C-alpha positions as CSV (number, residue, x, y, z in Angstrom):
1,M,-19.2,-3.4,0.4
2,H,-16.7,-2.2,-2.4
3,T,-17.2,0.4,-5.4
4,P,-17.5,-1.5,-8.7
5,N,-14.8,-0.7,-11.0
6,I,-15.4,-0.4,-15.0
7,N,-11.7,-1.7,-15.3
8,Y,-12.4,-5.2,-13.4
9,P,-16.1,-6.1,-13.9
10,A,-15.3,-9.5,-12.4
11,G,-13.5,-8.1,-9.5
12,Q,-9.9,-8.1,-8.9
13,R,-9.8,-10.3,-5.9
14,R,-11.1,-13.0,-8.4
15,L,-8.5,-12.3,-11.1
16,E,-5.5,-12.6,-8.9
17,P,-5.8,-16.6,-8.3
18,V,-6.5,-16.9,-12.1
19,A,-3.1,-15.0,-12.9
20,V,-1.3,-17.2,-10.4
21,V,-2.9,-20.4,-12.0
22,I,-1.8,-18.7,-15.6
23,S,1.8,-17.9,-14.2
24,A,2.3,-21.7,-12.7
25,T,1.4,-23.2,-16.0
26,L,3.6,-21.2,-17.8
27,M,6.6,-21.6,-15.5
28,G,5.6,-25.5,-15.4
29,M,5.6,-25.9,-19.2
30,A,8.8,-24.1,-19.1
31,A,10.4,-26.5,-16.7
32,I,9.2,-29.6,-18.5
33,E,10.8,-28.0,-22.0
34,V,14.0,-27.5,-20.2
35,V,13.9,-31.2,-18.7
36,Q,13.0,-32.5,-22.2
37,K,15.8,-30.6,-23.7
38,S,18.3,-31.8,-21.4
39,V,17.7,-35.4,-21.1
40,E,17.6,-35.4,-25.2
41,T,21.4,-33.7,-25.0
42,L,22.4,-36.2,-22.4
43,V,21.3,-39.1,-24.5
44,V,22.8,-37.7,-27.6
45,G,26.2,-37.1,-25.6
46,F,26.1,-40.8,-24.3
47,N,26.0,-41.7,-27.7
48,G,29.4,-40.4,-28.4
49,T,28.5,-36.9,-29.9
50,L,29.3,-34.0,-28.0
51,P,27.1,-30.8,-28.2
52,D,29.1,-27.7,-29.3
53,L,29.6,-24.7,-26.9
54,D,28.9,-21.4,-28.0
55,M,30.6,-19.4,-25.5
56,T,31.2,-15.9,-26.9
57,R,32.9,-12.9,-25.1
58,F,29.5,-11.6,-24.5
59,T,28.5,-14.7,-22.7
60,I,31.5,-15.0,-20.6
61,C,31.1,-11.4,-19.5
62,V,27.1,-12.1,-18.4
63,L,27.8,-14.8,-16.4
64,V,31.1,-13.2,-15.0
65,F,28.5,-10.2,-14.0
66,A,25.6,-12.4,-12.8
67,I,28.3,-14.4,-10.1
68,F,29.9,-11.1,-9.2
69,I,26.4,-9.7,-8.3
70,K,25.4,-12.6,-6.5
71,I,28.4,-12.4,-4.5
72,V,27.8,-8.9,-3.7
73,L,24.2,-9.7,-2.6
74,T,25.4,-12.5,-0.5
75,I,28.0,-10.2,1.5
76,A,25.7,-7.3,1.7
77,T,22.6,-9.7,2.9
78,T,24.9,-11.5,5.3
79,C,26.1,-8.2,6.8
80,S,22.6,-6.7,6.9
81,A,21.6,-9.8,8.7
82,T,24.4,-9.9,11.2
83,S,24.2,-6.2,12.1
84,S,20.2,-6.3,12.7
85,L,20.5,-9.4,15.6
């Protein structure tokens, strides 16, 4: 038997699945919102109205930085995987 914890009267093991369900629900709702906005933008675009792109220097820097980090991580994990074989 585990000793009871005052901070978790229902037990930590019972709260973990609840947290997973709540997180999955939030992620599902966010995915539905992204799909809805994408379809809405496509429908408006097919009618001849092009969306305005807001590409500032900050946005471009963030994108370039993310691509750079992904390339570095890909190379690092590939080298790590081949050296561990």
